[in-house]
Every structure is written in C-alpha cells, then in structure tokens.
Amino acid sequence: MSHYASEITRLRKEGKLPEALERARACHDAVPGDIHIQRAYGLVLYGILKQELEDLESLRMSRSHFAHRFELWLAEYQVFGGKERPDLLHSCMLNLALKASRSWPGFLQFARWWGPQHLRAEDREPYTPPGGKPIPSVEMRLYYAIGRGLLEQAQDADPELRRWAGEQLLAALERYPDDLWLNHYRSKWLLDQGEIDQARKCTASVVRRQRKATWPWALPGQTFEAHDSGSAITCYFHAVQLAREPMELANTRVSLARLLAQRQRFDEAAVQVHQALGYRARNGFKVPQDLQQLASSGWFRQRPDLAALPFEPDVALAAHELLRSQDDRPLVFRPGVVDHQNPHKSLAHVAFSADEGSILPYGKFAGAEQLQPGQVVEVGYVQGHKAPVCFKVSTAAEIEDFCRRMSRGGQSTRRAGIRLSEDSAGRARVHPSCPLDEASIQPIQRSDRMHCLHVQRQAGQGGLAGTQLGMSRQEVREACGRKHSGFHAKTETQGSPSARGPRQAGAAHFTCHPKCSSCSREMTTTIVDPAGNARSRMVPIRLFPERRVR
C-alpha cells in the first residue's frame, strides 16, 4: 500500500471523513491509476454514504435532500469504481444502494451500471443473523429492487432502461421460478404492458403461495376485470374477507363497488362505497375522484343506511375453485379412504395407508363435508408438492394392497385393515372391501384388559393373529415404555383366540390405543365371518368410553 493510501486510511479510521475525502481526491488526481488509492478513496465514500443513510433513517435528513446527495456521492464513486469488480467494496456499495432504493429514484440507473453479472459467490447466499430470521441474499434483494424500480418507472421513461430491467427480471425468474416476489413484480409489469394472460399465470403462482393474505387476491381481480367481471368480483370479495386492517382494502373496495354497480348489484356496491368513505373520513384521507363519482350516483343516495344493507357474501370456496381452474400444472392422484370427518374443525381426513393420510379442509375443498367414512376418493397433488390441491370421488370399489393378508384355518384370506369411526348411533363404518355378515358379529362384552401394537412388535409376534391379549393398563404402560395418557377399552367376543391360535370364525377384534405415539395410527379392526362372503354395510359394534390413566 502506498503512503498516500495509508494516510487516507488513517484519517478515515480516526473519524475525520471530510479530511480523508479531501486527501483522497487530491491523491487520486495526482496518481489516477493507483489501485490502493482508489480502494482507500472508495472506503471513504462508503463511510460518508453509510452516515447519510443513517441520517435519513433517523429523520435528520429529508428524502429529497438525501436522494440528491446520494446521487452525487455515487456518481463520484462511479468515476473509478468500475475498474475493479467483482470486489468486496463494489458489493458493499450495492448493499447501501439497496437500502436506499425506496427513497432514491436513480436506483435503476445505478444497478445497470453496477451490473448483476459482477455478483460474487458470497452475494448469492442468504444471511441468517444469530437468533434472527434469514435475510435474502444480496442477489435476491437486487432483483427485488429492480422489480420495484421497473414498476415505478413512468411509461415515458427511458425505454432502454425499462427493457433492461424487464430482462433482468426474466433472468431472475429463470433461476428462481417459484420465488414469490419475483412473480409478483413480473405479473404487475405484464399487466401494465397489457399481457393479461401471462400476468394471470404469474399472479396465480403468487396467490397459491399467499392464499391467506389479502394483497395477492387484488391482482388477479385486475386481470379478470375486462373480460370476466364475475371472477374479478369473486377475487375482490375474497380479499375483503381476508383483510385484517381497513388500509389493506383502500383501493380494492372502490374497484369492487364499480364492478358491482355495473352488474346492477347496487345493495352490495353501496356497502363497499360506505366502507371506503368511512375509512378515508376516519383517517383524514382525500377522497379520490372515482370514489366521489360512485358516492354521487343516484343508486348510492337511495341507500344511506349501511346497517340496512346486506352482509358481504362468503366466496372462499368459489375463490379457491377459481384459483384451481387457473392452475395448468400436471397433477398426480393418490387413492385413499375417507376415515374421519371432523365437523368441529371443518375438515375430512383421507387415509392412504396405516401411516399416511391427508387433510381436506371444508373451506378449501368443496364437497369435502359430504364425504362418508369408508368412501374411496382420489386426492390430487402437484408433482413434487406435499399439499393437496383437489380431490374426486373414485369409481374403484377397492384399493389395491389396502388389505392385509391373514392366516385363517391354514388358508390365506384377505381382510381389510381399517379404522373405526363412531357415529351418533354408536356404530363403526367398515371399509367396503371387508367381508362381512351381520349374523357373525357377536355382542361385545365389557373388558378392563388392554393390549398395545407397540408391545406386540417388541415381542416379535407378527400380525394381528398373534396379538398379545389380556394385559392390564399398568402392564401395557410398563411393556410399551411410551407415555400413554389415555386408553379405550379393548373389545372382546366369545371365544377369543389364544395368543398363538388362529382367529376363530365370527370374531370381531378391535385394537385401540389412540394416545400411544407408536400405535395410534394402527387402530384397526378385522372381521372374519365363517362363510367368507363379502358385503358392505354398517356394523353395530359397541365402543366403550375412553378412560384416562393418571
């Protein structure tokens, strides 16, 4: 390092930034090609920019004054800053520019000069501070800022700059096609360009990721307004349903009121106008011209009382169906059996096996509440994703490999291993493929004896025919070694088999241990009738109340 660069560095570290700047300018003019002087000069400018950014954040400097000064300082850095890149100093300057991008209209010009191709490997890695949440990488923050800057550019702005920003956004989406914010900026830009179909595809990707938030639903509404006002109204109404704060709907209510009025739905439109006016009156905001026009219309003046108007409709199912209709991704369907309905939590559960299943919330899947336990359905998934997107009732009466092989009297027979679902009549639904004869089901006697499938596996006794019977609650707890917070009583029939003997004809055997972390998913019933003939029906099986073990 030259003695000039050392002197500049000493002044900077002493906190004498004005003196260090003056010395750096003089040395750079005297020796313009000295790389050490340029680095020391750049670090002085970095310290000044960082200090002025802190002044902006602490409100010691106005945004307009900051933007003007920030532009001048970066212009001074650009004189020599492009001679050595990629470089740590170059990335540090970009980091400051990203922090200032929302208050500085010249960011896009600087980003184009800086060049995303000069990103270092470290700039592409996210950062997680100790005990904090992950922060997006410098690369992602750069693309986000380019997307925001592109949307803020006026239509008459530099066309070359807008084209460059659009190309950068496309390049980012090629690398990160599922990124939420990149798709959001891309969809809004396409909408501004009049490319409605492409904008709708990008928007659907955003809504799928944030379907419980308000802001994503307004954008697909805008894509439907021109050609399908009904779908646009559905999107806007759903945004209203999801909103937690009135400010989230400042513009959405106005757009919704306009579309409702166009379709002669004046009562619903008046509700939106009342809400939009009330929000602006409470906060002292100016009433925009389009809202003034709606408020001065004759149909609104005829409806002055908000309390007399109808409530906003619940369109959640229609909105999710609309979102699914816009999803052209290929689906993979998995067959399963509805094994439980939970009306209190508004969801149905579909079992694919003893250890796998999926939940179908009523609010997302139309018709899920009408499914019956034991009904065969097919659940659709996007390949590579875990969350279900749709379901359909299957035409199959039986699922291959859903039954387990059991030995009875030296013969191998197929019996369905299923779950029991108790209804109001105290009955249990049996899978349609289970051989069943009501006459063979014997009355179940009360029993205080228990058994646990986890204990059975530890003993290495194989299938249900070798189940260890007649254990007390204390014996189950000690043998299993797992925390059992509750039990259901085991059911027994006359002539229960021994631990090693074959299951007798006419036996209805129920193994229930819902609180055991190992065997709660293996709650099964196996019904064996003497003739082996199958027919599907509800079987009267007495289930005993749950007992808590302290």
Coordinates of C-alpha atoms in Angstrom, one line a residue:
M1 CA 0.0 0.0 0.0
S2 CA 1.4 3.4 -0.9
H3 CA 1.9 6.0 1.8
Y4 CA -0.9 8.1 0.2
A5 CA -3.4 5.3 0.7
S6 CA -2.1 4.8 4.3
E7 CA -2.7 8.4 5.1
I8 CA -6.2 8.4 3.7
T9 CA -7.0 5.2 5.7
R10 CA -5.6 6.7 8.9
L11 CA -7.8 9.8 8.6
R12 CA -10.9 7.6 7.9
K13 CA -10.3 5.4 10.9
E14 CA -9.9 8.5 13.1
G15 CA -13.3 9.6 12.1
K16 CA -12.1 12.5 10.1
L17 CA -14.1 11.8 6.9
P18 CA -14.0 15.4 5.5
E19 CA -10.3 15.5 5.8
A20 CA -9.9 11.9 4.4
L21 CA -12.2 12.8 1.5
E22 CA -10.2 15.9 0.6
R23 CA -6.9 14.0 0.8
A24 CA -8.3 11.1 -1.3
R25 CA -9.5 13.5 -4.1
A26 CA -6.1 15.1 -4.2
C27 CA -4.2 11.9 -4.3
H28 CA -6.4 10.4 -6.9
D29 CA -5.9 13.4 -9.2
A30 CA -2.2 13.2 -8.7
V31 CA -1.9 9.4 -9.2
P32 CA -5.2 8.4 -11.0
G33 CA -4.3 4.8 -11.7
D34 CA -3.1 3.7 -8.3
I35 CA -5.4 0.9 -7.2
H36 CA -4.5 1.3 -3.5
I37 CA -5.6 5.0 -3.6
Q38 CA -8.8 4.0 -5.3
R39 CA -9.7 1.5 -2.7
A40 CA -9.0 3.9 0.2
Y41 CA -11.0 6.6 -1.7
G42 CA -13.9 4.2 -2.1
L43 CA -13.9 3.3 1.6
V44 CA -14.1 7.0 2.4
L45 CA -17.1 7.4 0.1
Y46 CA -18.7 4.3 1.7
G47 CA -18.4 5.8 5.2
I48 CA -20.0 9.0 4.0
L49 CA -22.9 7.2 2.2
K50 CA -23.5 5.0 5.3
Q51 CA -23.6 8.0 7.6
E52 CA -26.1 9.9 5.3
L53 CA -28.3 6.8 5.1
E54 CA -28.4 6.7 8.9
D55 CA -29.4 10.4 8.9
L56 CA -32.3 9.5 6.6
E57 CA -33.4 6.6 8.7
S58 CA -33.3 8.8 11.9
L59 CA -35.2 11.6 10.1
R60 CA -32.3 14.0 10.3
M61 CA -32.4 14.5 6.6
S62 CA -35.4 14.8 4.2
R63 CA -35.9 12.2 1.4
S64 CA -35.5 14.7 -1.4
H65 CA -32.3 16.1 0.0
F66 CA -31.0 12.6 0.7
A67 CA -31.7 11.5 -2.9
H68 CA -29.9 14.4 -4.4
R69 CA -26.8 14.0 -2.2
F70 CA -26.8 10.2 -2.5
E71 CA -26.8 10.5 -6.3
L72 CA -23.8 12.8 -6.2
W73 CA -21.7 10.6 -3.9
L74 CA -22.3 7.5 -6.1
A75 CA -21.5 9.5 -9.2
E76 CA -18.1 10.3 -7.6
Y77 CA -17.6 6.6 -6.9
Q78 CA -18.5 5.6 -10.4
V79 CA -15.5 7.5 -11.8
F80 CA -13.2 4.8 -10.6
G81 CA -15.4 2.1 -9.0
G82 CA -15.8 0.0 -12.1
K83 CA -12.1 -0.7 -12.6
E84 CA -12.0 -3.5 -10.0
R85 CA -15.0 -5.8 -9.9
P86 CA -16.3 -8.1 -8.6
D87 CA -14.9 -6.8 -5.4
L88 CA -15.9 -6.5 -1.7
L89 CA -16.1 -2.7 -1.9
H90 CA -18.2 -3.0 -5.0
S91 CA -20.7 -5.3 -3.2
C92 CA -20.7 -3.0 -0.1
M93 CA -21.7 0.0 -2.3
L94 CA -24.5 -2.1 -3.8
N95 CA -25.7 -3.0 -0.3
L96 CA -26.0 0.7 0.6
A97 CA -27.8 1.4 -2.7
L98 CA -30.3 -1.4 -2.0
K99 CA -31.1 0.1 1.4
A100 CA -31.7 3.5 -0.2
S101 CA -33.6 2.2 -3.2
R102 CA -37.1 3.1 -1.9
S103 CA -36.1 6.7 -1.3
W104 CA -33.9 7.2 -4.3
P105 CA -35.4 7.3 -7.8
G106 CA -32.0 6.8 -9.5
F107 CA -31.5 3.2 -8.3
L108 CA -32.2 1.5 -11.7
Q109 CA -29.6 3.6 -13.5
F110 CA -27.0 2.7 -10.8
A111 CA -28.0 -1.0 -10.9
R112 CA -27.5 -1.1 -14.6
W113 CA -24.0 0.5 -14.3
W114 CA -23.2 -1.8 -11.3
G115 CA -24.0 -4.9 -13.3
P116 CA -25.6 -8.1 -11.8
Q117 CA -23.0 -10.1 -13.6
H118 CA -20.4 -8.8 -11.1
L119 CA -22.1 -10.5 -8.1
R120 CA -19.7 -12.6 -6.0
A121 CA -20.5 -16.1 -4.8
E122 CA -21.0 -14.7 -1.3
D123 CA -23.6 -12.3 -2.7
R124 CA -25.8 -15.2 -3.8
E125 CA -26.0 -16.7 -0.3
P126 CA -28.7 -15.7 2.2
Y127 CA -27.6 -14.5 5.6
T128 CA -29.1 -15.5 9.0
P129 CA -28.0 -13.3 12.0
P130 CA -27.6 -15.1 15.3
G131 CA -31.0 -15.7 16.7
G132 CA -32.7 -13.9 13.9
K133 CA -34.7 -14.7 10.7
P134 CA -32.9 -15.4 7.4
I135 CA -32.3 -12.4 5.3
P136 CA -32.5 -12.7 1.5
S137 CA -29.1 -12.7 -0.3
V138 CA -27.7 -9.5 -1.9
E139 CA -28.6 -11.1 -5.3
M140 CA -32.3 -11.5 -4.4
R141 CA -32.6 -8.1 -2.9
L142 CA -31.0 -6.6 -6.1
Y143 CA -33.7 -8.3 -8.2
Y144 CA -36.5 -7.3 -5.9
A145 CA -35.3 -3.7 -6.1
I146 CA -35.1 -3.9 -9.9
G147 CA -38.7 -5.2 -10.0
R148 CA -39.9 -2.3 -7.7
G149 CA -38.0 0.2 -9.8
L150 CA -39.4 -1.2 -13.0
L151 CA -43.0 -0.7 -11.7
E152 CA -42.2 2.8 -10.5
Q153 CA -40.9 3.9 -13.9
A154 CA -43.3 6.0 -15.9
Q155 CA -44.4 4.9 -19.3
D156 CA -42.5 7.7 -21.0
A157 CA -39.3 6.9 -19.1
D158 CA -36.1 5.7 -20.7
P159 CA -37.3 2.7 -22.9
E160 CA -33.8 1.1 -22.8
L161 CA -33.7 1.2 -19.1
R162 CA -37.2 -0.3 -18.8
R163 CA -36.2 -3.1 -21.3
W164 CA -33.0 -3.8 -19.3
A165 CA -34.9 -4.1 -16.1
G166 CA -37.5 -6.4 -17.7
E167 CA -34.7 -8.6 -19.0
Q168 CA -33.2 -8.8 -15.5
L169 CA -36.5 -9.8 -14.0
L170 CA -36.9 -12.6 -16.6
A171 CA -33.4 -13.8 -16.0
A172 CA -34.0 -13.9 -12.2
L173 CA -37.2 -15.9 -12.8
E174 CA -35.4 -18.5 -14.9
R175 CA -33.1 -19.1 -11.9
Y176 CA -35.8 -18.8 -9.2
P177 CA -39.1 -19.7 -10.9
D178 CA -41.0 -20.2 -7.7
D179 CA -40.0 -17.0 -5.9
L180 CA -43.0 -15.1 -4.6
W181 CA -41.8 -11.5 -5.1
L182 CA -40.3 -12.0 -8.5
N183 CA -43.6 -13.5 -9.8
H184 CA -45.4 -10.6 -8.1
Y185 CA -43.3 -7.9 -9.8
R186 CA -43.4 -9.8 -13.1
S187 CA -47.2 -10.1 -13.0
K188 CA -47.7 -6.4 -12.3
W189 CA -45.3 -5.4 -15.1
L190 CA -47.1 -7.7 -17.6
L191 CA -50.4 -6.2 -16.6
D192 CA -49.0 -2.7 -17.3
Q193 CA -47.9 -4.0 -20.7
G194 CA -51.4 -5.3 -21.5
E195 CA -50.3 -9.0 -21.5
I196 CA -53.3 -10.2 -19.5
D197 CA -53.0 -14.0 -19.9
Q198 CA -49.3 -14.1 -18.9
A199 CA -50.0 -11.7 -16.0
R200 CA -52.7 -14.1 -14.8
K201 CA -50.4 -17.1 -14.8
C202 CA -47.8 -15.2 -12.7
T203 CA -50.5 -13.9 -10.4
A204 CA -51.8 -17.4 -9.8
S205 CA -48.4 -18.5 -8.7
V206 CA -48.3 -15.7 -6.1
V207 CA -51.8 -16.4 -4.8
R208 CA -51.0 -20.1 -4.3
R209 CA -48.2 -19.2 -2.0
Q210 CA -50.1 -16.5 -0.1
R211 CA -53.7 -17.5 -0.4
K212 CA -54.5 -16.4 3.2
A213 CA -53.2 -12.9 2.6
T214 CA -55.3 -10.0 1.3
W215 CA -52.9 -8.3 -1.1
P216 CA -52.4 -11.2 -3.6
W217 CA -56.1 -11.5 -4.4
A218 CA -56.5 -8.0 -5.7
L219 CA -54.1 -8.5 -8.7
P220 CA -55.9 -11.5 -10.2
G221 CA -59.1 -9.4 -9.9
Q222 CA -57.5 -6.8 -12.1
T223 CA -56.6 -9.4 -14.7
F224 CA -60.3 -10.5 -14.9
E225 CA -61.9 -7.1 -14.9
A226 CA -62.0 -6.5 -18.7
H227 CA -63.3 -9.9 -19.8
D228 CA -64.8 -11.7 -16.7
S229 CA -66.2 -9.3 -14.2
G230 CA -67.8 -12.1 -12.2
S231 CA -64.4 -13.7 -11.5
A232 CA -63.0 -10.3 -10.7
I233 CA -65.8 -9.7 -8.1
T234 CA -65.0 -13.1 -6.6
C235 CA -61.4 -12.2 -6.1
Y236 CA -62.2 -8.8 -4.7
F237 CA -64.8 -10.2 -2.3
H238 CA -62.3 -12.8 -1.1
A239 CA -59.7 -10.1 -0.5
V240 CA -62.3 -8.3 1.6
Q241 CA -63.0 -11.4 3.6
L242 CA -59.3 -11.9 4.4
A243 CA -58.4 -8.3 5.3
R244 CA -57.3 -7.6 8.9
E245 CA -56.8 -3.9 8.6
P246 CA -59.0 -1.4 6.6
M247 CA -56.0 0.1 4.9
E248 CA -55.5 -3.2 3.0
L249 CA -58.7 -2.5 1.1
A250 CA -58.3 1.2 0.4
N251 CA -58.4 0.7 -3.4
T252 CA -59.9 -2.8 -3.6
R253 CA -63.3 -1.6 -2.2
V254 CA -63.5 1.1 -4.9
S255 CA -62.8 -1.4 -7.7
L256 CA -65.3 -3.9 -6.2
A257 CA -68.0 -1.2 -5.9
R258 CA -67.6 -0.1 -9.5
L259 CA -67.9 -3.7 -10.8
L260 CA -70.9 -4.5 -8.6
A261 CA -72.7 -1.3 -9.9
Q262 CA -72.0 -2.3 -13.5
R263 CA -73.8 -5.6 -12.8
Q264 CA -76.8 -3.9 -11.1
R265 CA -75.9 -5.3 -7.7
F266 CA -76.5 -1.9 -6.0
D267 CA -77.0 -3.0 -2.4
E268 CA -73.6 -4.8 -2.4
A269 CA -72.0 -1.9 -4.2
A270 CA -73.3 0.6 -1.6
V271 CA -71.7 -1.4 1.2
Q272 CA -68.3 -1.0 -0.4
V273 CA -68.8 2.7 -1.0
H274 CA -69.9 3.3 2.6
Q275 CA -66.8 1.3 3.9
A276 CA -64.4 3.2 1.6
L277 CA -65.7 6.6 2.5
G278 CA -65.7 5.7 6.2
Y279 CA -62.1 4.6 6.1
R280 CA -61.0 7.9 4.5
A281 CA -63.1 10.0 6.8
R282 CA -61.6 8.4 9.9
N283 CA -58.1 8.9 8.8
G284 CA -58.5 12.3 7.1
F285 CA -57.5 11.0 3.7
K286 CA -58.6 12.6 0.4
V287 CA -61.5 11.0 -1.4
P288 CA -60.3 10.0 -5.0
Q289 CA -62.3 11.1 -8.0
D290 CA -63.6 7.6 -8.9
L291 CA -65.0 7.2 -5.4
Q292 CA -66.6 10.6 -5.5
Q293 CA -68.4 9.6 -8.7
L294 CA -69.7 6.4 -7.0
A295 CA -70.8 8.4 -3.9
S296 CA -72.7 10.9 -6.0
S297 CA -74.7 8.3 -8.0
G298 CA -78.4 8.0 -7.6
W299 CA -78.4 4.4 -6.5
F300 CA -76.0 5.2 -3.6
R301 CA -78.0 8.2 -2.4
Q302 CA -81.0 5.9 -2.2
R303 CA -79.1 3.7 0.3
P304 CA -77.8 6.0 3.0
D305 CA -78.0 3.4 5.9
L306 CA -75.2 0.9 6.0
A307 CA -76.9 -1.1 8.7
A308 CA -79.9 -1.8 6.4
L309 CA -77.6 -3.3 3.7
P310 CA -76.7 -7.0 3.3
F311 CA -73.5 -8.5 4.6
E312 CA -70.7 -9.4 2.3
P313 CA -71.0 -12.9 0.9
D314 CA -68.7 -15.8 1.8
V315 CA -66.9 -16.6 -1.5
A316 CA -64.0 -18.7 -0.1
L317 CA -64.9 -21.9 -2.0
A318 CA -65.6 -20.0 -5.2
A319 CA -62.3 -18.2 -5.0
H320 CA -60.3 -21.4 -4.4
E321 CA -62.1 -23.2 -7.2
L322 CA -61.2 -20.2 -9.5
L323 CA -57.6 -20.5 -8.4
R324 CA -57.5 -24.2 -9.2
S325 CA -59.0 -23.6 -12.6
Q326 CA -56.1 -21.3 -13.4
D327 CA -53.5 -24.0 -12.4
D328 CA -52.3 -25.8 -15.5
R329 CA -49.6 -27.8 -13.7
P330 CA -49.9 -31.6 -14.1
L331 CA -51.5 -33.4 -11.2
V332 CA -50.8 -36.8 -9.6
F333 CA -53.7 -38.5 -7.9
R334 CA -53.4 -40.8 -4.9
P335 CA -56.3 -43.2 -4.0
G336 CA -57.3 -43.2 -0.4
V337 CA -60.2 -43.9 2.0
V338 CA -62.1 -41.3 4.0
D339 CA -61.6 -42.5 7.5
H340 CA -62.8 -39.5 9.6
Q341 CA -64.9 -36.4 9.4
N342 CA -64.4 -33.6 12.0
P343 CA -67.2 -31.1 11.7
H344 CA -66.0 -29.1 14.7
K345 CA -62.7 -28.3 12.9
S346 CA -64.3 -28.3 9.4
L347 CA -62.1 -31.0 7.9
A348 CA -62.1 -34.5 6.5
H349 CA -59.2 -37.0 6.7
V350 CA -58.2 -39.4 3.9
A351 CA -56.0 -42.4 4.7
F352 CA -53.6 -43.7 2.1
S353 CA -52.3 -46.4 4.4
A354 CA -52.0 -47.0 8.1
D355 CA -49.2 -44.3 8.4
E356 CA -50.1 -41.9 5.6
G357 CA -53.0 -39.5 5.1
S358 CA -54.1 -36.1 4.0
I359 CA -56.5 -33.4 5.4
L360 CA -59.2 -31.8 3.3
P361 CA -60.4 -28.6 4.9
Y362 CA -64.0 -27.8 4.1
G363 CA -63.2 -24.2 3.3
K364 CA -60.7 -25.2 0.5
F365 CA -62.3 -28.3 -0.9
A366 CA -66.0 -28.0 -2.0
G367 CA -67.9 -31.2 -1.1
A368 CA -65.4 -32.5 1.4
E369 CA -68.0 -32.2 4.2
Q370 CA -70.3 -34.6 2.2
L371 CA -67.8 -37.4 2.0
Q372 CA -68.7 -40.5 4.1
P373 CA -66.2 -42.6 6.1
G374 CA -65.3 -45.6 4.1
Q375 CA -65.7 -43.8 0.8
V376 CA -62.9 -44.2 -1.8
V377 CA -61.5 -40.9 -3.2
E378 CA -58.5 -39.8 -5.2
V379 CA -56.5 -36.8 -3.9
G380 CA -54.7 -34.6 -6.4
Y381 CA -51.2 -33.2 -5.9
V382 CA -48.9 -31.2 -8.0
Q383 CA -45.8 -33.3 -8.6
G384 CA -43.1 -32.6 -6.0
H385 CA -45.5 -30.8 -3.6
K386 CA -47.0 -32.1 -0.4
A387 CA -50.2 -30.0 -0.1
P388 CA -53.3 -31.4 -1.9
V389 CA -55.0 -29.2 -4.5
C390 CA -58.1 -31.1 -5.3
F391 CA -60.0 -34.4 -4.8
K392 CA -62.5 -36.5 -6.7
V393 CA -64.7 -39.5 -5.8
S394 CA -63.1 -42.7 -7.1
T395 CA -65.0 -45.2 -9.2
A396 CA -63.0 -48.0 -7.7
A397 CA -64.7 -50.2 -5.1
E398 CA -61.4 -51.4 -3.6
I399 CA -57.8 -50.1 -3.4
E400 CA -55.1 -52.5 -4.4
D401 CA -52.9 -53.5 -1.5
F402 CA -55.1 -51.7 1.0
C403 CA -56.0 -55.1 2.7
R404 CA -53.6 -57.2 4.7
R405 CA -53.0 -61.0 4.4
M406 CA -54.0 -63.0 7.4
S407 CA -53.9 -66.8 8.0
R408 CA -57.2 -68.5 9.0
G409 CA -57.5 -72.2 9.3
G410 CA -54.4 -72.9 7.2
Q411 CA -55.8 -70.7 4.4
S412 CA -54.6 -67.3 3.3
T413 CA -57.5 -64.8 3.1
R414 CA -57.7 -61.1 2.5
R415 CA -59.2 -58.9 5.2
A416 CA -59.3 -55.1 5.3
G417 CA -57.3 -53.4 8.0
I418 CA -59.3 -50.2 8.6
R419 CA -60.1 -47.5 11.2
L420 CA -63.3 -47.2 13.1
S421 CA -65.3 -44.0 13.1
E422 CA -68.0 -43.8 15.7
D423 CA -71.2 -42.0 14.7
S424 CA -74.2 -40.8 16.6
A425 CA -75.7 -44.3 16.6
G426 CA -72.6 -45.8 18.3
R427 CA -71.7 -47.8 15.1
A428 CA -68.5 -48.2 13.2
R429 CA -68.1 -48.0 9.4
V430 CA -66.2 -50.8 7.8
H431 CA -64.3 -50.5 4.5
P432 CA -66.5 -51.6 1.6
S433 CA -64.0 -54.4 0.7
C434 CA -64.2 -56.0 4.1
P435 CA -66.1 -59.4 4.1
L436 CA -69.0 -59.0 6.5
D437 CA -72.0 -60.9 7.7
E438 CA -74.0 -59.2 10.4
A439 CA -75.1 -62.5 11.8
S440 CA -71.5 -63.4 12.6
I441 CA -70.9 -60.3 14.7
Q442 CA -71.3 -61.3 18.4
P443 CA -72.2 -58.9 21.2
I444 CA -69.1 -57.3 22.6
Q445 CA -68.6 -57.6 26.4
R446 CA -67.0 -55.0 28.6
S447 CA -63.4 -55.7 29.4
D448 CA -60.8 -54.0 31.5
R449 CA -57.9 -55.8 29.7
M450 CA -55.8 -53.9 27.2
H451 CA -53.2 -54.7 24.5
C452 CA -50.8 -52.5 22.5
L453 CA -49.5 -53.0 19.0
H454 CA -46.1 -51.5 20.0
V455 CA -45.8 -54.2 22.7
Q456 CA -46.8 -56.7 20.0
R457 CA -44.0 -55.6 17.7
Q458 CA -41.4 -55.6 20.5
A459 CA -42.4 -59.2 21.3
G460 CA -41.9 -60.0 17.6
Q461 CA -45.2 -61.9 17.3
G462 CA -46.1 -60.6 13.8
G463 CA -49.6 -59.9 12.7
L464 CA -52.9 -59.4 14.5
A465 CA -53.4 -63.2 14.8
G466 CA -50.5 -63.2 17.3
T467 CA -51.7 -60.2 19.3
Q468 CA -50.8 -60.4 23.0
L469 CA -54.1 -60.4 24.8
G470 CA -55.2 -59.8 28.4
M471 CA -52.8 -57.2 29.6
S472 CA -53.7 -54.7 32.3
R473 CA -53.3 -50.9 31.9
Q474 CA -50.2 -51.0 34.1
E475 CA -48.7 -53.9 32.2
V476 CA -49.2 -52.0 28.9
R477 CA -47.5 -48.9 30.2
E478 CA -44.5 -50.9 31.6
A479 CA -44.1 -53.1 28.5
C480 CA -44.6 -50.3 25.9
G481 CA -42.3 -47.8 27.6
R482 CA -44.2 -44.9 26.0
K483 CA -46.3 -42.2 27.5
H484 CA -50.0 -43.3 27.5
S485 CA -52.3 -40.5 28.5
G486 CA -55.5 -42.4 27.8
F487 CA -57.0 -45.7 26.8
H488 CA -60.0 -47.1 25.1
A489 CA -61.2 -50.5 26.3
K490 CA -60.4 -53.4 24.2
T491 CA -63.4 -55.2 22.7
E492 CA -63.7 -59.0 23.1
T493 CA -66.0 -61.6 21.7
Q494 CA -67.0 -65.0 23.0
G495 CA -64.3 -67.5 22.4
S496 CA -61.4 -65.1 22.0
P497 CA -58.3 -66.8 20.4
S498 CA -55.2 -67.6 22.3
A499 CA -52.0 -65.6 21.7
R500 CA -50.8 -68.3 19.2
G501 CA -54.0 -69.8 17.9
P502 CA -55.8 -68.9 14.8
R503 CA -58.7 -66.3 14.9
Q504 CA -62.0 -68.1 15.4
A505 CA -64.8 -67.6 13.0
G506 CA -67.3 -64.9 13.9
A507 CA -64.8 -62.9 16.0
A508 CA -64.8 -59.1 15.8
H509 CA -61.4 -57.9 17.1
F510 CA -60.7 -54.2 17.9
T511 CA -57.3 -52.9 18.8
C512 CA -57.5 -49.3 20.0
H513 CA -54.7 -47.3 21.6
P514 CA -55.3 -43.7 20.4
K515 CA -52.8 -41.9 22.7
C516 CA -49.8 -44.2 22.0
S517 CA -47.3 -42.4 19.8
S518 CA -46.4 -45.6 18.1
C519 CA -49.7 -47.5 17.6
S520 CA -52.4 -44.7 17.5
R521 CA -52.2 -44.9 13.7
E522 CA -52.7 -48.6 13.7
M523 CA -56.1 -48.6 15.2
T524 CA -57.6 -51.5 13.2
T525 CA -60.5 -53.9 13.1
T526 CA -60.5 -57.3 11.5
I527 CA -63.8 -59.1 11.0
V528 CA -63.8 -62.7 9.9
D529 CA -67.1 -64.4 9.1
P530 CA -67.5 -68.2 8.7
A531 CA -68.6 -68.2 5.1
G532 CA -66.1 -65.6 3.8
N533 CA -68.7 -63.8 1.8
A534 CA -68.3 -60.1 1.5
R535 CA -70.9 -57.3 1.6
S536 CA -70.6 -53.7 2.6
R537 CA -72.7 -52.2 5.4
M538 CA -72.6 -50.5 8.8
V539 CA -71.8 -52.9 11.6
P540 CA -73.2 -52.5 15.1
I541 CA -70.1 -52.6 17.3
R542 CA -70.2 -51.3 20.9
L543 CA -67.4 -48.9 21.7
F544 CA -66.6 -48.3 25.3
P545 CA -65.9 -44.8 26.6
E546 CA -62.3 -43.5 26.9
R547 CA -60.7 -44.0 30.3
R548 CA -58.0 -41.6 31.5
V549 CA -54.9 -43.1 33.3
R550 CA -53.3 -40.8 35.8

